[in-house]
mmCIF file of N, CA and C in Angstrom:
data_model
loop_
_atom_site.group_PDB
_atom_site.id
_atom_site.type_symbol
_atom_site.label_atom_id
_atom_site.label_comp_id
_atom_site.label_asym_id
_atom_site.label_seq_id
_atom_site.Cartn_x
_atom_site.Cartn_y
_atom_site.Cartn_z
ATOM 1 N N MET V 1351 95.796 70.679 94.738
ATOM 2 C CA MET V 1351 95.395 71.650 93.731
ATOM 3 C C MET V 1351 94.420 72.657 94.339
ATOM 4 N N PHE V 1352 94.591 73.925 94.036
ATOM 5 C CA PHE V 1352 93.752 74.978 94.586
ATOM 6 C C PHE V 1352 92.770 75.505 93.559
ATOM 7 N N MET V 1353 91.664 76.016 94.068
ATOM 8 C CA MET V 1353 90.704 76.710 93.227
ATOM 9 C C MET V 1353 91.346 78.006 92.762
ATOM 10 N N ASP V 1354 90.681 78.705 91.836
ATOM 11 C CA ASP V 1354 91.173 80.005 91.422
ATOM 12 C C ASP V 1354 91.070 80.977 92.585
ATOM 13 N N VAL V 1355 92.170 81.670 92.862
ATOM 14 C CA VAL V 1355 92.250 82.599 93.977
ATOM 15 C C VAL V 1355 92.670 83.971 93.460
ATOM 16 N N LYS V 1356 92.020 85.011 93.971
ATOM 17 C CA LYS V 1356 92.398 86.386 93.654
ATOM 18 C C LYS V 1356 93.015 87.016 94.881
ATOM 19 N N CYS V 1357 93.952 87.908 94.647
ATOM 20 C CA CYS V 1357 94.507 88.732 95.705
ATOM 21 C C CYS V 1357 93.934 90.133 95.524
ATOM 22 N N ILE V 1358 93.320 90.639 96.571
ATOM 23 C CA ILE V 1358 92.807 92.002 96.582
ATOM 24 C C ILE V 1358 93.848 92.853 97.293
ATOM 25 N N VAL V 1359 94.265 93.939 96.659
ATOM 26 C CA VAL V 1359 95.244 94.851 97.243
ATOM 27 C C VAL V 1359 94.602 96.229 97.337
ATOM 28 N N ALA V 1360 94.533 96.771 98.543
ATOM 29 C CA ALA V 1360 94.014 98.124 98.749
ATOM 30 C C ALA V 1360 95.083 98.938 99.465
ATOM 31 N N ILE V 1361 95.344 100.121 98.943
ATOM 32 C CA ILE V 1361 96.307 101.033 99.552
ATOM 33 C C ILE V 1361 95.518 102.235 100.037
ATOM 34 N N VAL V 1362 95.531 102.433 101.349
ATOM 35 C CA VAL V 1362 94.682 103.462 101.964
ATOM 36 C C VAL V 1362 95.496 104.340 102.904
ATOM 37 N N GLU V 1363 94.884 105.432 103.343
ATOM 38 C CA GLU V 1363 95.534 106.327 104.291
ATOM 39 C C GLU V 1363 95.790 105.596 105.605
ATOM 40 N N ARG V 1364 96.890 105.949 106.236
ATOM 41 C CA ARG V 1364 97.268 105.312 107.505
ATOM 42 C C ARG V 1364 96.172 105.524 108.551
ATOM 43 N N GLY V 1365 95.838 104.458 109.271
ATOM 44 C CA GLY V 1365 94.825 104.524 110.312
ATOM 45 C C GLY V 1365 93.461 104.028 109.881
ATOM 46 N N LYS V 1366 93.287 103.750 108.586
ATOM 47 C CA LYS V 1366 91.974 103.334 108.092
ATOM 48 C C LYS V 1366 91.861 101.833 107.839
ATOM 49 N N ALA V 1367 92.973 101.121 107.841
ATOM 50 C CA ALA V 1367 92.959 99.712 107.459
ATOM 51 C C ALA V 1367 92.137 98.843 108.401
ATOM 52 N N ASP V 1368 92.217 99.050 109.693
ATOM 53 C CA ASP V 1368 91.500 98.187 110.643
ATOM 54 C C ASP V 1368 89.992 98.222 110.393
ATOM 55 N N LYS V 1369 89.451 99.410 110.195
ATOM 56 C CA LYS V 1369 88.015 99.546 109.928
ATOM 57 C C LYS V 1369 87.652 98.884 108.595
ATOM 58 N N ILE V 1370 88.494 99.053 107.591
ATOM 59 C CA ILE V 1370 88.241 98.463 106.277
ATOM 60 C C ILE V 1370 88.297 96.944 106.349
ATOM 61 N N VAL V 1371 89.283 96.401 107.047
ATOM 62 C CA VAL V 1371 89.417 94.949 107.181
ATOM 63 C C VAL V 1371 88.227 94.379 107.945
ATOM 64 N N GLU V 1372 87.781 95.068 108.964
ATOM 65 C CA GLU V 1372 86.605 94.613 109.713
ATOM 66 C C GLU V 1372 85.400 94.470 108.769
ATOM 67 N N GLY V 1373 85.199 95.455 107.914
ATOM 68 C CA GLY V 1373 84.102 95.394 106.945
ATOM 69 C C GLY V 1373 84.310 94.311 105.902
ATOM 70 N N ALA V 1374 85.565 94.113 105.484
ATOM 71 C CA ALA V 1374 85.872 93.064 104.514
ATOM 72 C C ALA V 1374 85.567 91.685 105.098
ATOM 73 N N LYS V 1375 85.846 91.497 106.388
ATOM 74 C CA LYS V 1375 85.538 90.220 107.042
ATOM 75 C C LYS V 1375 84.028 89.992 107.097
ATOM 76 N N LYS V 1376 83.270 91.056 107.371
ATOM 77 C CA LYS V 1376 81.815 90.927 107.364
ATOM 78 C C LYS V 1376 81.293 90.560 105.975
ATOM 79 N N ALA V 1377 82.030 90.953 104.946
ATOM 80 C CA ALA V 1377 81.641 90.659 103.567
ATOM 81 C C ALA V 1377 82.147 89.297 103.091
ATOM 82 N N GLY V 1378 82.905 88.586 103.955
ATOM 83 C CA GLY V 1378 83.328 87.243 103.591
ATOM 84 C C GLY V 1378 84.815 86.971 103.619
ATOM 85 N N ALA V 1379 85.650 87.968 103.844
ATOM 86 C CA ALA V 1379 87.096 87.731 103.918
ATOM 87 C C ALA V 1379 87.410 86.886 105.143
ATOM 88 N N LYS V 1380 88.328 85.960 104.993
ATOM 89 C CA LYS V 1380 88.718 85.092 106.108
ATOM 90 C C LYS V 1380 89.820 85.707 106.947
ATOM 91 N N GLY V 1381 90.496 86.701 106.410
ATOM 92 C CA GLY V 1381 91.581 87.360 107.108
ATOM 93 C C GLY V 1381 92.234 88.356 106.175
ATOM 94 N N ALA V 1382 93.255 89.033 106.668
ATOM 95 C CA ALA V 1382 93.955 90.031 105.868
ATOM 96 C C ALA V 1382 95.350 90.230 106.427
ATOM 97 N N THR V 1383 96.212 90.794 105.621
ATOM 98 C CA THR V 1383 97.534 91.219 106.052
ATOM 99 C C THR V 1383 97.613 92.712 105.808
ATOM 100 N N ILE V 1384 98.093 93.451 106.806
ATOM 101 C CA ILE V 1384 98.242 94.893 106.681
ATOM 102 C C ILE V 1384 99.731 95.219 106.747
ATOM 103 N N LEU V 1385 100.203 95.911 105.736
ATOM 104 C CA LEU V 1385 101.596 96.354 105.672
ATOM 105 C C LEU V 1385 101.614 97.876 105.726
ATOM 106 N N TYR V 1386 102.719 98.435 106.152
ATOM 107 C CA TYR V 1386 102.857 99.881 106.211
ATOM 108 C C TYR V 1386 103.808 100.341 105.118
ATOM 109 N N GLY V 1387 103.488 101.491 104.529
ATOM 110 C CA GLY V 1387 104.320 102.031 103.469
ATOM 111 C C GLY V 1387 104.178 103.537 103.403
ATOM 112 N N ARG V 1388 104.739 104.112 102.355
ATOM 113 C CA ARG V 1388 104.611 105.548 102.143
ATOM 114 C C ARG V 1388 104.427 105.820 100.666
ATOM 115 N N GLY V 1389 103.621 106.813 100.360
ATOM 116 C CA GLY V 1389 103.388 107.209 98.984
ATOM 117 C C GLY V 1389 104.540 108.028 98.457
ATOM 118 N N THR V 1390 104.796 107.923 97.167
ATOM 119 C CA THR V 1390 105.870 108.705 96.562
ATOM 120 C C THR V 1390 105.376 109.562 95.415
ATOM 121 N N GLY V 1391 104.070 109.584 95.162
ATOM 122 C CA GLY V 1391 103.518 110.431 94.113
ATOM 123 C C GLY V 1391 103.637 111.889 94.490
ATOM 124 N N GLN V 1392 103.640 112.774 93.470
ATOM 125 C CA GLN V 1392 103.778 114.209 93.721
ATOM 126 C C GLN V 1392 102.711 114.722 94.672
ATOM 127 N N SER V 1393 101.476 114.260 94.503
ATOM 128 C CA SER V 1393 100.401 114.772 95.351
ATOM 129 C C SER V 1393 100.505 114.256 96.780
ATOM 130 N N GLU V 1394 101.345 113.247 97.007
ATOM 131 C CA GLU V 1394 101.487 112.677 98.339
ATOM 132 C C GLU V 1394 102.492 113.455 99.185
ATOM 133 N N ALA V 1395 103.395 114.157 98.551
ATOM 134 C CA ALA V 1395 104.467 114.833 99.286
ATOM 135 C C ALA V 1395 103.989 116.188 99.799
ATOM 136 N N LEU V 1396 104.266 116.438 101.042
ATOM 137 C CA LEU V 1396 103.919 117.711 101.664
ATOM 138 C C LEU V 1396 105.203 118.435 102.043
ATOM 139 N N ARG V 1397 105.124 119.739 102.092
ATOM 140 C CA ARG V 1397 106.283 120.499 102.543
ATOM 141 C C ARG V 1397 105.942 121.137 103.890
ATOM 142 N N PHE V 1398 106.822 120.939 104.834
ATOM 143 C CA PHE V 1398 106.636 121.488 106.164
ATOM 144 C C PHE V 1398 107.991 121.987 106.637
ATOM 145 N N PHE V 1399 108.131 123.286 106.823
ATOM 146 C CA PHE V 1399 109.414 123.884 107.175
ATOM 147 C C PHE V 1399 110.512 123.442 106.210
ATOM 148 N N ASN V 1400 110.184 123.426 104.930
ATOM 149 C CA ASN V 1400 111.107 123.042 103.856
ATOM 150 C C ASN V 1400 111.592 121.595 103.949
ATOM 151 N N LEU V 1401 110.902 120.766 104.730
ATOM 152 C CA LEU V 1401 111.211 119.337 104.778
ATOM 153 C C LEU V 1401 110.151 118.608 103.974
ATOM 154 N N ARG V 1402 110.554 117.668 103.186
ATOM 155 C CA ARG V 1402 109.621 116.877 102.409
ATOM 156 C C ARG V 1402 109.130 115.724 103.268
ATOM 157 N N ILE V 1403 107.827 115.613 103.433
ATOM 158 C CA ILE V 1403 107.233 114.559 104.256
ATOM 159 C C ILE V 1403 106.346 113.701 103.364
ATOM 160 N N GLU V 1404 106.617 112.414 103.311
ATOM 161 C CA GLU V 1404 105.819 111.501 102.504
ATOM 162 C C GLU V 1404 104.623 111.016 103.310
ATOM 163 N N ALA V 1405 103.510 110.848 102.656
ATOM 164 C CA ALA V 1405 102.299 110.394 103.324
ATOM 165 C C ALA V 1405 102.409 108.915 103.681
ATOM 166 N N SER V 1406 102.032 108.567 104.911
ATOM 167 C CA SER V 1406 102.026 107.174 105.346
ATOM 168 C C SER V 1406 100.821 106.453 104.769
ATOM 169 N N LYS V 1407 101.000 105.205 104.421
ATOM 170 C CA LYS V 1407 99.941 104.390 103.826
ATOM 171 C C LYS V 1407 99.855 103.050 104.541
ATOM 172 N N GLU V 1408 98.703 102.408 104.407
ATOM 173 C CA GLU V 1408 98.546 101.027 104.827
ATOM 174 C C GLU V 1408 98.153 100.232 103.583
ATOM 175 N N VAL V 1409 98.791 99.098 103.419
ATOM 176 C CA VAL V 1409 98.532 98.224 102.283
ATOM 177 C C VAL V 1409 97.830 96.980 102.817
ATOM 178 N N ILE V 1410 96.621 96.744 102.323
ATOM 179 C CA ILE V 1410 95.814 95.603 102.766
ATOM 180 C C ILE V 1410 95.883 94.523 101.692
ATOM 181 N N LEU V 1411 96.239 93.307 102.095
ATOM 182 C CA LEU V 1411 96.267 92.154 101.194
ATOM 183 C C LEU V 1411 95.236 91.142 101.680
ATOM 184 N N ILE V 1412 94.360 90.719 100.775
ATOM 185 C CA ILE V 1412 93.349 89.720 101.112
ATOM 186 C C ILE V 1412 93.298 88.690 99.992
ATOM 187 N N LEU V 1413 93.364 87.414 100.354
ATOM 188 C CA LEU V 1413 93.184 86.333 99.390
ATOM 189 C C LEU V 1413 91.745 85.844 99.467
ATOM 190 N N SER V 1414 91.162 85.617 98.303
ATOM 191 C CA SER V 1414 89.773 85.168 98.250
ATOM 192 C C SER V 1414 89.569 84.260 97.052
ATOM 193 N N GLU V 1415 88.645 83.320 97.194
ATOM 194 C CA GLU V 1415 88.253 82.529 96.040
ATOM 195 C C GLU V 1415 87.640 83.482 95.015
ATOM 196 N N VAL V 1416 87.863 83.219 93.738
ATOM 197 C CA VAL V 1416 87.383 84.099 92.671
ATOM 198 C C VAL V 1416 85.874 84.314 92.763
ATOM 199 N N ASN V 1417 85.134 83.274 93.079
ATOM 200 C CA ASN V 1417 83.673 83.401 93.109
ATOM 201 C C ASN V 1417 83.157 84.132 94.345
ATOM 202 N N LYS V 1418 84.049 84.541 95.257
ATOM 203 C CA LYS V 1418 83.624 85.236 96.476
ATOM 204 C C LYS V 1418 84.270 86.609 96.649
ATOM 205 N N TYR V 1419 85.152 86.990 95.753
ATOM 206 C CA TYR V 1419 85.933 88.214 95.970
ATOM 207 C C TYR V 1419 85.135 89.500 95.795
ATOM 208 N N LYS V 1420 84.132 89.523 94.926
ATOM 209 C CA LYS V 1420 83.454 90.773 94.549
ATOM 210 C C LYS V 1420 82.791 91.462 95.742
ATOM 211 N N ALA V 1421 82.148 90.721 96.629
ATOM 212 C CA ALA V 1421 81.510 91.322 97.798
ATOM 213 C C ALA V 1421 82.559 91.959 98.707
ATOM 214 N N ILE V 1422 83.706 91.313 98.842
ATOM 215 C CA ILE V 1422 84.797 91.840 99.661
ATOM 216 C C ILE V 1422 85.344 93.116 99.028
ATOM 217 N N TYR V 1423 85.599 93.062 97.743
ATOM 218 C CA TYR V 1423 86.097 94.210 96.980
ATOM 219 C C TYR V 1423 85.154 95.401 97.135
ATOM 220 N N ASP V 1424 83.861 95.154 96.926
ATOM 221 C CA ASP V 1424 82.865 96.228 97.020
ATOM 222 C C ASP V 1424 82.791 96.821 98.423
ATOM 223 N N ALA V 1425 82.917 95.976 99.452
ATOM 224 C CA ALA V 1425 82.896 96.460 100.832
ATOM 225 C C ALA V 1425 84.094 97.371 101.098
ATOM 226 N N ILE V 1426 85.259 96.994 100.599
ATOM 227 C CA ILE V 1426 86.464 97.811 100.784
ATOM 228 C C ILE V 1426 86.297 99.168 100.102
ATOM 229 N N VAL V 1427 85.790 99.160 98.869
ATOM 230 C CA VAL V 1427 85.563 100.412 98.141
ATOM 231 C C VAL V 1427 84.592 101.297 98.907
ATOM 232 N N ASP V 1428 83.520 100.703 99.418
ATOM 233 C CA ASP V 1428 82.494 101.462 100.133
ATOM 234 C C ASP V 1428 83.026 102.036 101.445
ATOM 235 N N ILE V 1429 83.596 101.195 102.283
ATOM 236 C CA ILE V 1429 84.067 101.627 103.601
ATOM 237 C C ILE V 1429 85.239 102.597 103.486
ATOM 238 N N GLY V 1430 86.152 102.317 102.553
ATOM 239 C CA GLY V 1430 87.310 103.190 102.363
ATOM 240 C C GLY V 1430 87.026 104.409 101.508
ATOM 241 N N LYS V 1431 85.797 104.511 100.986
ATOM 242 C CA LYS V 1431 85.395 105.623 100.112
ATOM 243 C C LYS V 1431 86.376 105.778 98.951
ATOM 244 N N LEU V 1432 86.778 104.631 98.379
ATOM 245 C CA LEU V 1432 87.810 104.642 97.351
ATOM 246 C C LEU V 1432 87.335 105.203 96.018
ATOM 247 N N ASN V 1433 86.047 105.473 95.871
ATOM 248 C CA ASN V 1433 85.555 106.151 94.671
ATOM 249 C C ASN V 1433 85.822 107.647 94.731
ATOM 250 N N GLU V 1434 86.203 108.150 95.903
ATOM 251 C CA GLU V 1434 86.491 109.573 96.068
ATOM 252 C C GLU V 1434 87.980 109.820 95.814
ATOM 253 N N PRO V 1435 88.318 110.924 95.139
ATOM 254 C CA PRO V 1435 89.732 111.219 94.842
ATOM 255 C C PRO V 1435 90.581 111.332 96.103
ATOM 256 N N GLY V 1436 91.791 110.785 96.035
ATOM 257 C CA GLY V 1436 92.746 110.941 97.114
ATOM 258 C C GLY V 1436 92.564 110.031 98.312
ATOM 259 N N THR V 1437 91.645 109.069 98.246
ATOM 260 C CA THR V 1437 91.396 108.209 99.401
ATOM 261 C C THR V 1437 92.160 106.891 99.343
ATOM 262 N N GLY V 1438 92.681 106.530 98.190
ATOM 263 C CA GLY V 1438 93.429 105.291 98.046
ATOM 264 C C GLY V 1438 93.119 104.622 96.727
ATOM 265 N N ILE V 1439 93.681 103.432 96.558
ATOM 266 C CA ILE V 1439 93.432 102.653 95.353
ATOM 267 C C ILE V 1439 93.184 101.204 95.736
ATOM 268 N N ILE V 1440 92.559 100.478 94.830
ATOM 269 C CA ILE V 1440 92.325 99.048 95.026
ATOM 270 C C ILE V 1440 92.467 98.364 93.678
ATOM 271 N N PHE V 1441 93.047 97.169 93.689
ATOM 272 C CA PHE V 1441 93.146 96.369 92.475
ATOM 273 C C PHE V 1441 93.227 94.898 92.863
ATOM 274 N N THR V 1442 93.041 94.049 91.885
ATOM 275 C CA THR V 1442 93.127 92.607 92.122
ATOM 276 C C THR V 1442 94.056 91.983 91.097
ATOM 277 N N PHE V 1443 94.540 90.806 91.418
ATOM 278 C CA PHE V 1443 95.254 89.989 90.443
ATOM 279 C C PHE V 1443 95.063 88.525 90.796
ATOM 280 N N MET V 1444 95.178 87.685 89.796
ATOM 281 C CA MET V 1444 95.048 86.247 89.996
ATOM 282 C C MET V 1444 96.318 85.711 90.659
ATOM 283 N N VAL V 1445 96.146 84.756 91.552
ATOM 284 C CA VAL V 1445 97.264 84.098 92.226
ATOM 285 C C VAL V 1445 97.571 82.827 91.446
ATOM 286 N N SER V 1446 98.815 82.685 91.000
ATOM 287 C CA SER V 1446 99.158 81.527 90.183
ATOM 288 C C SER V 1446 99.714 80.369 91.002
ATOM 289 N N GLU V 1447 100.318 80.659 92.135
ATOM 290 C CA GLU V 1447 100.829 79.616 93.019
ATOM 291 C C GLU V 1447 100.544 80.034 94.452
ATOM 292 N N LEU V 1448 100.228 79.047 95.293
ATOM 293 C CA LEU V 1448 99.869 79.366 96.679
ATOM 294 C C LEU V 1448 100.269 78.213 97.581
ATOM 295 N N THR V 1449 101.070 78.515 98.582
ATOM 296 C CA THR V 1449 101.492 77.536 99.572
ATOM 297 C C THR V 1449 101.366 78.170 100.944
ATOM 298 N N GLY V 1450 100.952 77.406 101.934
ATOM 299 C CA GLY V 1450 100.982 77.898 103.292
ATOM 300 C C GLY V 1450 99.635 78.159 103.932
ATOM 301 N N LEU V 1451 98.551 77.940 103.227
ATOM 302 C CA LEU V 1451 97.231 78.125 103.829
ATOM 303 C C LEU V 1451 96.647 76.769 104.193
ATOM 304 N N HIS V 1452 97.424 75.974 104.903
ATOM 305 C CA HIS V 1452 97.003 74.606 105.231
ATOM 306 C C HIS V 1452 95.750 74.563 106.104
ATOM 307 N N HIS V 1453 95.508 75.608 106.870
ATOM 308 C CA HIS V 1453 94.349 75.649 107.746
ATOM 309 C C HIS V 1453 93.086 76.083 107.003
ATOM 310 N N ARG V 1454 93.196 76.409 105.743
ATOM 311 C CA ARG V 1454 92.070 76.885 104.956
ATOM 312 C C ARG V 1454 91.601 75.806 103.986
ATOM 313 N N GLU V 1455 91.048 74.767 104.503
ATOM 314 C CA GLU V 1455 90.633 73.628 103.676
ATOM 315 C C GLU V 1455 89.605 74.030 102.626
ATOM 316 N N GLN V 1456 88.803 75.099 102.862
ATOM 317 C CA GLN V 1456 87.762 75.477 101.913
ATOM 318 C C GLN V 1456 88.354 76.003 100.607
ATOM 319 N N ILE V 1457 89.636 76.398 100.588
ATOM 320 C CA ILE V 1457 90.257 76.871 99.340
ATOM 321 C C ILE V 1457 90.696 75.700 98.480
ATOM 322 N N LYS V 1458 90.936 74.555 99.102
ATOM 323 C CA LYS V 1458 91.396 73.387 98.346
ATOM 324 C C LYS V 1458 90.236 72.750 97.589
ATOM 325 N N ASN V 1459 90.565 72.132 96.439
ATOM 326 C CA ASN V 1459 89.545 71.360 95.682
ATOM 327 C C ASN V 1459 89.244 70.074 96.421
#
């Protein structure tokens, strides 16, 4: 049985994830997964020689115990300047099932 776990998801401009993850680890994150994607919102699309170019993004996923997530979340917002328009978004959700973190005994009850 696992403790309550939150998943923190931050979507940031390409090239910024490594610095953000480094700060998240200093704030208590045990690790992170970085995925690559592209934005599809109107403000994300640029026109260059009549070609539509979508903005590249990095998606950061971090699992954290509920009682420890806030410091990590706040560090990501601060380092990524996510309070400023156009810099990215961050959200969390509760994890209902979790398998595969056998090396993370501190998450287990």
